[in-house]
């Protein structure tokens, strides 16, 4: 696939494709969109290295934010922006949907904006070296790591909590409060990503405490962590007429939506059902009831990701930083 | 105030100050911070025009986001980012605190990043022409306008709802539901900004419906729209032992915090107190109870701000776009 193929497929000239890929404004929005869609559909990645040699380096650090409705990412992004500013670089954000391909988006952003480095804020856990070879600058995986993939540890950096262990701790907290019939509301049990990792943590906690695993207590509610999906998933779980006293939910906002589904069906939290989640957003300490949750250190995550990226850009080794979550007590959890 | 004064006050050379102001990375974080703090404290604005003549133009559009905890702004920012991308420009965001000076921040960002245009996402409503003369590129006020200031209409652009009228409509909605003792929870009654405008809308609605204004029903809870401030403000209002059946709150997140304060004091929503707010965040349609609120069209606001800015950058006239809010029914409002 060459630039000529892209131009031909779009019915425009090579120079127009080139202008789009270089982020030049003198192209109509309609043509720009057509070209970028074609680039995405075909997987074409422009090779700019020859041209770049003649250019001065930029001070741009890209941040690809996957999942535009994720409030936790908003927190991380702000701290990352402040740290990038403070260090004299320019942050160039790009927001993509939860289902979009962040590696492709990052590779395009890198070429469009002449990035010096890249932060993936949210992404898949199963990258392959071939896939990541598209990215020609140092990058940091922020809020995730390559648990299911085949990247060599010394070839990428990551800053995140231990998702398996955090889920384990959350479920253990429910067990400590006397719960044994514990449901799990997860986007997917086998997405090779954050959801699978936290689901495995849930299962391990049950196993460790000799609680039999019951498939009927697990609800997969769709891959995108949205509140409507979580609401529907919880509603379906309640219709199953399976007994349970507590629910482990994967994130704060989906837990808030799940609690709404319970209340709408006459189940009170925490009197009838206890709920625990992972995130620790400020807003979930003001909902009724307040949410019991494992708090991820959002600010530290944003700041450490930028620091680590600058180290690597400066020739330092890739590293993997694991941050510690903290349990935040809320009214959604009661002792049986 | 010259660049020499700044250098002297900071104990560094002129070239170091220059490097900081040009956003060059070859300065230590400590020195950068000292210089930027001094620049901010003294109000010094570097004059880069001579040097800029020798440079190629950038494709950067700055977005200064004031109030980093504002979830509504997160929504607007994402849509603005997508639209800026789509049009082939580069978005350079800068996050500042609710109390920071967005004009100064914008003027510094403009020079650091060679902006072509600027969007203020949140800001004061009382700009003067002298103040805005610091900004040398076209700008759009997004989510606010110059209601209390002295800018000529043809010299700036704005995209927002009519805050006075939206507050009026919210309070009228309470009145239509039979409420006459209506409290108001506002950051400030006289900040010459969004809070004052919405407070005036509250008073006008009461007046129009022959409801006597009662100062004891108004609670000023601090200037920053934070959830802790709103929680404390609501708690104080309840301690006053003034009778009221409904509360008008300025934003969704502060309304959620206010409802928490009510519930913590044994007041149920909507059985004892009805609540209405302004914003229309997704999350407030999943809280218990769901919030009745005037929804601001966040996506349209972000998109229209970018479109208008590009028009003005292209030589078009400044314009003022007023978007229509929509009432969203929630469980927090009951008929008396």
XYZ file of C-alpha atoms in Angstrom:
672
model
C 0.000 0.000 0.000
C 1.549 3.272 -1.136
C 0.481 6.895 -1.025
C -0.501 6.517 -4.703
C -2.953 3.733 -3.832
C -4.545 5.898 -1.160
C -4.842 8.831 -3.559
C -6.376 6.662 -6.270
C -8.854 5.029 -3.893
C -9.945 8.463 -2.671
C -10.124 10.013 -6.116
C -7.661 12.785 -5.228
C -4.063 13.597 -6.083
C -0.996 12.384 -4.208
C -0.225 15.923 -3.084
C -3.646 16.179 -1.450
C -3.065 12.979 0.516
C 0.307 14.336 1.511
C -1.221 17.598 2.706
C -3.736 15.688 4.838
C -1.052 13.474 6.379
C 1.086 16.469 7.190
C -1.804 18.122 8.982
C -1.903 21.072 6.603
C -5.097 23.125 6.915
C -5.493 23.827 3.179
C -7.678 20.787 2.525
C -11.454 20.663 2.798
C -12.868 18.840 5.812
C -14.717 16.459 3.511
C -11.563 15.397 1.639
C -9.566 15.199 4.872
C -12.094 12.819 6.366
C -12.220 10.653 3.239
C -8.415 10.346 3.165
C -8.066 9.625 6.894
C -10.826 7.002 6.743
C -9.047 5.326 3.851
C -5.715 5.465 5.700
C -7.360 3.848 8.690
C -9.220 1.220 6.656
C -6.133 0.171 4.727
C -3.653 0.356 7.574
C -1.348 2.562 5.491
C 1.313 4.301 7.533
C 3.203 7.061 5.766
C 6.973 6.841 5.894
C 8.135 10.319 6.698
C 11.640 9.579 7.828
C 13.402 11.019 4.781
C 11.472 14.235 4.919
C 11.790 14.510 8.683
C 15.571 14.621 8.456
C 15.280 18.061 6.968
C 13.038 19.334 9.726
C 13.754 20.698 13.134
C 12.491 18.550 15.978
C 9.237 19.508 17.614
C 8.541 19.687 21.330
C 5.278 17.770 20.983
C 4.230 14.898 23.235
C 1.124 13.097 22.054
C -1.497 11.691 24.392
C -3.985 9.272 22.845
C -7.007 9.046 25.141
C -9.054 5.908 24.505
C -12.606 5.961 25.814
C -13.916 9.497 25.686
C -16.497 9.013 28.422
C -13.981 7.811 31.011
C -13.977 10.280 33.925
C -10.895 8.675 35.456
C -8.917 9.451 32.307
C -10.022 13.114 32.510
C -8.275 13.315 35.878
C -5.098 11.657 34.625
C -5.037 13.816 31.498
C -5.097 17.080 33.452
C -2.138 16.129 35.606
C -0.219 14.876 32.584
C -0.926 18.189 30.816
C 0.377 20.215 33.754
C 3.538 18.112 33.992
C 4.184 18.312 30.221
C 3.760 22.110 30.397
C 6.002 22.375 33.427
C 8.751 20.514 31.618
C 8.571 22.815 28.615
C 6.953 20.468 26.112
C 3.653 20.786 24.256
C 0.891 18.282 24.855
C -1.055 17.221 21.763
C -4.082 15.171 22.827
C -6.168 12.948 20.584
C -9.432 11.472 21.787
C -10.590 8.172 20.304
C -13.514 5.843 21.049
C -13.232 2.852 23.386
C -13.367 0.570 20.341
C -10.804 2.452 18.255
C -7.239 1.294 17.663
C -4.963 3.420 19.829
C -1.745 2.151 18.231
C -2.872 3.225 14.761
C -4.115 6.544 16.141
C -0.780 7.069 17.904
C 1.240 6.211 14.804
C -0.751 8.679 12.700
C -0.531 11.361 15.380
C 3.226 10.810 15.607
C 3.636 11.533 11.914
C 1.112 14.343 11.708
C 2.499 16.243 14.670
C 6.187 15.209 14.656
C 5.925 13.843 18.175
C 8.937 13.310 20.421
C 7.087 10.824 22.567
C 3.693 9.310 23.109
C 1.488 8.398 26.039
C -1.309 5.891 25.553
C -3.982 6.724 28.105
C -5.949 3.505 28.058
C -5.390 0.645 25.657
C -5.242 -3.065 24.991
C -3.113 -5.422 27.093
C -2.066 -7.711 24.230
C 0.254 -5.781 21.945
C 2.666 -7.590 19.654
C 6.089 -6.228 18.676
C 4.977 -6.115 15.004
C 2.030 -3.932 15.880
C 4.054 -1.542 18.000
C 6.732 -1.226 15.336
C 4.363 1.332 13.790
C 5.286 3.669 16.625
C 8.679 5.254 16.024
C 9.065 7.237 19.246
C 9.292 6.252 22.908
C 5.903 5.571 24.464
C 4.406 4.892 27.863
C 1.288 2.800 28.508
C -0.608 4.784 31.140
C -3.186 2.919 33.260
C -2.421 -0.430 31.576
C 0.394 -2.786 30.694
C 1.143 -5.659 28.344
C -0.104 -8.554 30.523
C -1.492 -10.609 27.621
C 0.933 -9.532 24.892
C 4.412 -10.338 23.724
C 6.324 -7.069 24.015
C 9.728 -7.390 25.615
C 9.704 -5.654 29.005
C 12.711 -3.553 28.119
C 11.084 -2.154 24.972
C 8.185 -0.234 26.443
C 7.223 1.561 29.625
C 4.067 1.416 31.711
C 2.521 3.135 34.713
C -0.532 1.530 36.282
C -1.959 -0.244 39.271
C -1.806 -4.034 39.401
C -5.304 -4.660 38.050
C -5.403 -8.324 38.996
C -4.323 -7.626 42.552
C -6.571 -4.581 42.967
C -9.615 -6.604 41.914
C -8.489 -9.370 44.248
C -8.277 -6.880 47.130
C -11.699 -5.415 46.330
C -13.367 -8.832 46.367
C -11.451 -9.816 49.485
C -12.858 -6.686 51.143
C -16.366 -8.013 50.428
C -15.403 -11.403 51.855
C -13.994 -9.767 55.004
C -17.417 -8.167 55.462
C -19.043 -11.596 55.484
C -20.144 -11.858 51.861
C -19.829 -15.194 50.048
C -22.399 -14.906 47.254
C -20.558 -12.224 45.261
C -21.572 -11.271 41.732
C -19.261 -9.654 39.172
C -20.358 -7.058 36.612
C -17.672 -6.868 33.940
C -17.554 -5.639 30.342
C -15.975 -8.932 29.233
C -14.386 -12.024 30.800
C -12.011 -12.639 27.912
C -11.063 -9.385 26.214
C -7.359 -9.873 26.876
C -7.518 -6.489 28.498
C -8.269 -4.700 31.756
C -11.643 -6.363 32.105
C -10.262 -9.921 31.861
C -7.465 -9.101 34.296
C -9.866 -7.774 36.922
C -12.223 -10.686 36.353
C -9.325 -13.073 36.999
C -8.602 -11.192 40.228
C -12.241 -11.710 41.259
C -12.008 -15.449 40.599
C -8.690 -15.769 42.425
C -10.079 -14.089 45.546
C -13.029 -16.494 45.602
C -10.703 -19.463 45.092
C -8.308 -18.335 47.813
C -11.201 -18.126 50.287
C -12.736 -21.473 49.296
C -15.820 -19.881 47.786
C -17.136 -21.923 44.857
C -17.203 -20.085 41.565
C -20.718 -19.739 40.141
C -21.047 -18.743 36.509
C -24.582 -17.501 37.136
C -23.122 -14.690 39.233
C -21.048 -13.267 36.388
C -22.566 -10.753 33.983
C -20.709 -9.628 30.891
C -22.306 -6.354 29.922
C -20.453 -5.219 26.819
C -17.002 -3.999 26.026
C -17.177 -0.267 26.467
C -17.541 0.453 30.190
C -20.496 2.759 29.523
C -23.154 3.557 32.081
C -26.073 2.386 29.878
C -24.341 -0.985 29.365
C -23.746 -1.392 33.100
C -27.330 -0.434 33.897
C -28.692 -3.020 31.452
C -26.236 -5.658 32.627
C -27.209 -5.220 36.259
C -30.892 -5.334 35.339
C -30.363 -8.660 33.549
C -28.375 -10.069 36.470
C -31.238 -9.242 38.839
C -33.708 -10.970 36.518
C -31.747 -14.237 36.824
C -33.163 -14.816 40.296
C -29.789 -15.989 41.515
C -29.121 -15.122 45.128
C -26.232 -12.833 45.936
C -25.481 -10.253 48.605
C -22.706 -8.243 46.993
C -21.509 -7.090 43.567
C -17.995 -6.312 42.373
C -18.172 -3.704 39.574
C -15.213 -2.777 37.401
C -15.308 1.009 37.634
C -16.932 3.793 39.636
C -19.218 5.142 36.930
C -20.483 1.691 35.960
C -21.038 0.966 39.674
C -23.149 4.128 39.974
C -25.218 2.961 36.993
C -25.515 -0.542 38.504
C -26.741 0.885 41.821
C -29.374 2.836 39.892
C -30.565 -0.400 38.263
C -30.815 -2.026 41.709
C -32.762 0.876 43.226
C -35.104 1.000 40.221
C -35.969 -2.637 40.962
C -36.545 -2.054 44.656
C -33.194 -3.418 45.864
C -31.585 -1.105 48.382
C -27.838 -0.511 48.708
C -26.350 -1.536 51.120
C -29.351 -3.053 52.959
C -30.049 -5.664 50.249
C -26.863 -5.541 48.207
C -23.341 -4.323 48.878
C -21.282 -2.797 46.059
C -17.542 -2.268 45.607
C -15.737 -0.792 42.590
C -12.352 0.410 41.340
C -11.397 4.028 40.532
C -12.057 6.379 43.435
C -13.550 9.332 41.556
C -14.428 12.380 43.636
C -18.054 12.276 42.482
C -18.610 8.764 43.815
C -17.933 10.048 47.325
C -20.982 12.322 46.936
C -23.484 9.878 45.466
C -26.214 8.341 47.660
C -24.989 5.922 48.877
C -21.322 6.841 48.660
C -19.300 4.197 46.883
C -16.801 1.816 48.465
C -13.981 1.722 45.972
C -10.305 1.024 45.383
C -8.850 4.443 44.570
C -6.359 4.639 41.739
C -3.904 7.518 42.244
C -4.905 9.510 39.133
C -2.594 12.463 39.637
C 0.421 10.303 40.411
C -0.366 8.183 37.359
C -0.411 11.213 35.049
C 2.696 12.761 36.543
C 4.751 9.550 36.653
C 3.842 8.714 33.051
C 5.225 12.041 31.836
C 8.350 11.784 33.991
C 9.057 8.264 32.771
C 8.482 9.217 29.127
C 10.938 12.127 29.418
C 13.514 9.819 30.999
C 13.204 7.405 28.082
C 13.296 10.233 25.536
C 16.493 11.283 27.268
C 18.025 7.847 26.677
C 17.041 6.232 29.962
C 15.855 2.617 30.187
C 12.216 1.603 29.875
C 10.597 0.932 33.252
C 7.351 -0.408 34.670
C 5.899 1.509 37.584
C 3.179 -0.070 39.709
C 1.180 2.363 41.813
C -0.648 1.362 44.976
C -4.427 1.738 45.106
C -6.038 2.682 48.421
C -9.346 1.427 49.751
C -11.903 4.195 50.255
C -14.762 3.322 52.595
C -18.241 4.177 51.396
C -21.804 3.506 52.429
C -22.342 0.966 49.642
C -20.686 -1.807 51.673
C -22.180 -3.364 54.801
C -21.165 -6.215 57.056
C -23.417 -9.271 56.901
C 8.866 45.564 33.039
C 11.344 44.116 30.578
C 12.876 40.708 30.072
C 15.991 42.019 31.868
C 13.939 42.788 34.976
C 12.523 39.275 34.988
C 15.997 37.757 34.576
C 17.404 39.868 37.392
C 14.537 39.100 39.761
C 14.983 35.390 39.096
C 18.770 35.422 39.341
C 19.209 33.974 35.853
C 20.358 35.280 32.497
C 18.173 36.907 29.867
C 18.740 33.981 27.527
C 17.369 31.581 30.146
C 14.177 33.623 30.500
C 13.936 33.675 26.736
C 14.305 29.891 26.556
C 11.536 29.435 29.111
C 9.197 31.809 27.287
C 9.867 30.048 24.007
C 8.945 26.708 25.533
C 12.382 25.224 24.940
C 13.000 22.027 26.887
C 16.645 22.790 27.759
C 15.847 24.492 31.063
C 15.499 22.785 34.424
C 11.990 22.379 35.792
C 12.958 24.387 38.867
C 14.183 27.402 36.876
C 11.226 27.184 34.491
C 8.823 27.345 37.387
C 10.637 30.263 39.022
C 10.591 32.254 35.775
C 6.948 31.505 34.968
C 5.884 32.420 38.500
C 7.728 35.723 38.195
C 6.184 36.378 34.783
C 2.779 35.748 36.270
C 3.381 37.803 39.407
C 4.658 40.819 37.486
C 2.216 40.645 34.593
C 5.098 40.745 32.103
C 4.094 39.741 28.589
C 6.946 39.081 26.180
C 6.752 40.881 22.860
C 7.648 38.290 20.299
C 6.357 40.015 17.200
C 9.729 40.853 15.670
C 11.052 37.371 16.105
C 7.820 35.778 14.946
C 8.114 37.466 11.555
C 10.975 35.172 10.775
C 9.092 32.049 11.672
C 6.689 29.926 9.783
C 3.181 29.946 11.146
C 2.067 27.089 13.330
C -1.192 25.194 13.087
C -1.790 25.398 16.837
C -5.097 26.350 18.418
C -4.892 26.884 22.155
C -7.645 25.890 24.559
C -7.381 27.315 28.074
C -9.571 25.233 30.379
C -10.442 27.068 33.591
C -11.642 24.922 36.466
C -9.966 21.554 36.254
C -12.658 19.700 38.188
C -15.462 20.737 35.854
C -16.939 17.607 34.260
C -18.986 19.668 31.825
C -15.804 21.188 30.418
C -14.356 17.689 29.891
C -17.253 16.961 27.531
C -16.849 20.225 25.625
C -13.082 19.761 25.375
C -13.362 16.351 23.728
C -15.674 17.579 21.003
C -13.518 20.656 20.426
C -10.455 18.386 20.119
C -12.164 16.179 17.531
C -13.274 19.190 15.490
C -9.805 20.821 15.638
C -8.275 17.507 14.472
C -10.823 17.131 11.711
C -10.006 20.567 10.367
C -6.295 19.827 10.263
C -5.136 21.977 13.173
C -3.372 20.966 16.389
C -5.063 21.506 19.726
C -2.810 22.709 22.537
C -4.707 22.569 25.833
C -3.748 24.280 29.054
C -5.521 23.513 32.295
C -5.686 26.227 34.959
C -7.433 26.500 38.319
C -10.858 28.071 38.761
C -9.188 31.059 40.429
C -6.447 31.528 37.845
C -6.386 34.291 35.249
C -7.319 32.760 31.915
C -6.421 35.863 29.892
C -2.868 35.873 31.199
C -2.620 32.112 30.689
C -3.927 32.489 27.139
C -1.518 35.303 26.326
C 1.448 33.275 27.582
C 0.268 30.157 25.752
C -0.130 32.185 22.566
C 3.493 33.260 22.676
C 4.920 29.946 23.876
C 3.122 27.890 21.244
C 2.727 30.382 18.366
C -1.026 29.958 18.416
C -3.218 30.846 15.451
C -6.284 31.164 17.621
C -7.509 30.661 21.148
C -10.568 29.217 22.853
C -11.279 30.148 26.449
C -13.215 27.272 27.975
C -14.657 28.985 31.015
C -13.779 32.478 32.143
C -14.842 35.784 33.648
C -17.753 37.776 32.223
C -16.229 41.212 32.807
C -13.285 41.629 30.453
C -12.042 45.064 29.507
C -10.515 45.915 26.114
C -7.198 46.779 27.832
C -7.034 43.340 29.422
C -7.820 41.508 26.211
C -5.273 43.525 24.248
C -2.771 41.022 25.680
C -4.223 38.438 23.331
C -2.946 38.937 19.793
C -4.910 36.219 17.987
C -8.648 35.686 17.403
C -10.375 34.082 20.358
C -13.728 32.615 21.255
C -15.279 32.617 24.723
C -16.756 29.143 25.087
C -19.515 28.631 27.689
C -19.523 32.310 28.689
C -19.754 35.810 27.290
C -18.934 39.385 28.263
C -22.199 40.268 30.059
C -20.555 42.439 32.721
C -17.608 43.758 30.717
C -16.892 46.437 28.189
C -15.649 44.578 25.108
C -17.199 45.739 21.851
C -19.438 42.976 20.459
C -17.657 43.000 17.129
C -14.246 42.415 18.697
C -14.735 38.977 20.215
C -16.782 35.848 19.685
C -18.735 33.707 22.120
C -20.655 30.441 22.181
C -22.817 29.727 25.230
C -26.298 29.324 26.571
C -28.123 32.377 27.916
C -27.224 31.824 31.579
C -29.719 34.349 32.927
C -32.588 32.863 30.922
C -31.596 29.246 31.634
C -31.604 29.906 35.384
C -34.920 31.704 34.970
C -36.379 28.667 33.190
C -35.040 26.271 35.833
C -36.620 28.238 38.670
C -39.845 28.666 36.682
C -39.934 24.864 36.345
C -39.924 24.621 40.160
C -42.718 27.197 40.337
C -44.784 25.288 37.764
C -44.511 22.285 40.075
C -46.103 24.280 42.876
C -42.997 25.425 44.734
C -42.869 28.968 46.167
C -40.284 28.690 48.922
C -37.271 28.172 46.654
C -33.703 28.353 47.931
C -30.653 29.103 45.780
C -27.210 27.550 46.265
C -24.701 29.662 44.359
C -20.938 30.157 44.536
C -21.400 33.933 44.669
C -24.169 36.504 44.155
C -21.866 39.220 42.884
C -18.874 37.702 41.096
C -19.626 39.511 37.831
C -19.551 36.080 36.301
C -21.662 33.021 35.583
C -22.767 32.702 39.175
C -24.122 36.248 39.390
C -25.909 35.895 36.055
C -27.677 32.702 37.116
C -28.511 34.218 40.512
C -30.119 37.180 38.724
C -32.146 34.709 36.645
C -33.348 33.098 39.877
C -34.437 36.453 41.294
C -36.165 37.474 38.051
C -38.214 34.262 37.966
C -39.400 34.831 41.538
C -40.260 38.465 40.750
C -42.137 37.569 37.583
C -44.288 35.113 39.548
C -44.930 37.485 42.462
C -42.916 35.427 44.904
C -41.246 37.628 47.502
C -37.458 37.425 47.553
C -36.075 36.148 50.863
C -32.394 36.638 51.531
C -32.426 33.807 54.059
C -33.024 31.372 51.195
C -29.810 32.298 49.402
C -26.555 30.561 50.259
C -23.252 31.724 48.822
C -20.937 28.776 49.145
C -17.627 29.924 47.698
C -16.333 30.825 44.297
C -15.067 27.573 42.872
C -18.076 25.349 42.138
C -16.479 22.445 43.996
C -18.439 19.593 45.521
C -17.035 20.088 49.056
C -18.063 23.776 48.955
C -21.568 22.882 47.790
C -21.896 20.188 50.454
C -20.889 22.619 53.207
C -23.092 25.369 51.783
C -26.146 23.131 51.721
C -25.424 21.940 55.253
C -25.336 25.560 56.476
C -28.545 26.411 54.649
C -30.319 23.513 56.362
C -29.059 24.727 59.748
C -30.757 28.089 59.225
C -34.148 26.523 59.962
C -35.720 28.522 57.177
C -38.573 26.702 55.464
C -38.218 25.836 51.816
C -39.429 23.046 49.558
C -37.044 23.318 46.625
C -33.458 24.304 45.835
C -31.990 25.722 42.655
C -28.321 24.666 42.366
C -25.916 26.104 39.812
C -24.429 22.951 38.341
C -24.986 19.196 38.266
C -21.987 18.162 40.353
C -22.697 20.757 43.050
C -26.343 19.605 43.044
C -25.216 16.001 43.616
C -23.107 17.186 46.567
C -26.024 19.260 47.901
C -28.369 16.256 47.716
C -25.798 14.277 49.699
C -25.820 16.970 52.393
C -29.627 16.798 52.527
C -29.698 12.998 52.786
C -26.998 13.042 55.478
C -29.312 15.290 57.519
C -32.358 13.088 57.010
C -33.982 15.196 54.299
C -35.186 13.057 51.415
C -35.167 14.142 47.781
C -37.759 14.678 46.336
C -40.130 13.808 49.238
C -38.894 16.662 51.461
C -36.964 18.816 49.015
C -36.973 19.158 45.235
C -33.742 19.977 43.398
C -33.055 21.412 39.946
C -29.674 22.240 38.394
C -27.971 23.296 35.157
C -25.596 21.148 33.031
C -27.159 17.826 32.068
C -24.170 15.527 32.625
C -24.672 11.863 31.774
C -23.739 10.773 35.296
C -26.522 12.810 36.910
C -29.058 10.689 35.039
C -27.717 7.654 36.964
C -27.541 9.087 40.478
C -30.223 8.210 43.026
C -32.387 10.196 42.644
C -31.735 11.216 39.048
C -31.311 14.948 38.683
C -33.763 17.343 37.053
C -31.530 19.683 35.116
C -31.285 22.126 32.233
C -29.003 20.362 29.757
C -26.347 22.447 28.039
C -25.492 21.057 24.595
C -21.836 20.244 25.360
C -20.933 18.728 22.003
C -22.559 21.504 19.990
C -20.794 24.052 22.200
C -17.372 22.543 21.521
C -17.963 22.114 17.808
C -19.475 25.565 17.229
C -16.653 27.237 19.146
C -14.053 25.683 16.849
C -16.053 26.449 13.697
C -16.532 30.062 14.723
C -12.865 30.481 15.632
C -11.772 29.152 12.226
C -14.209 31.527 10.511
C -12.703 34.475 12.371
C -9.129 33.245 11.708
C -10.180 33.188 8.067
C -11.166 36.843 8.178
C -14.852 36.395 8.995
C -16.698 38.668 11.436
C -16.925 37.957 15.157
C -20.255 36.449 16.155
C -22.154 35.469 19.283
C -23.905 32.122 19.188
C -26.549 31.325 21.806
C -27.369 27.639 22.196
C -30.658 26.370 23.580
C -30.643 24.297 26.761
C -33.207 21.516 27.119
C -34.998 20.507 30.297
C -34.243 16.944 31.381
C -36.763 15.424 33.768
C -35.340 13.625 36.784
C -36.607 12.161 40.015
C -35.257 15.059 42.094
C -38.300 17.220 41.279
C -41.804 16.543 42.560
C -45.113 18.394 42.305
C -46.389 19.860 45.563
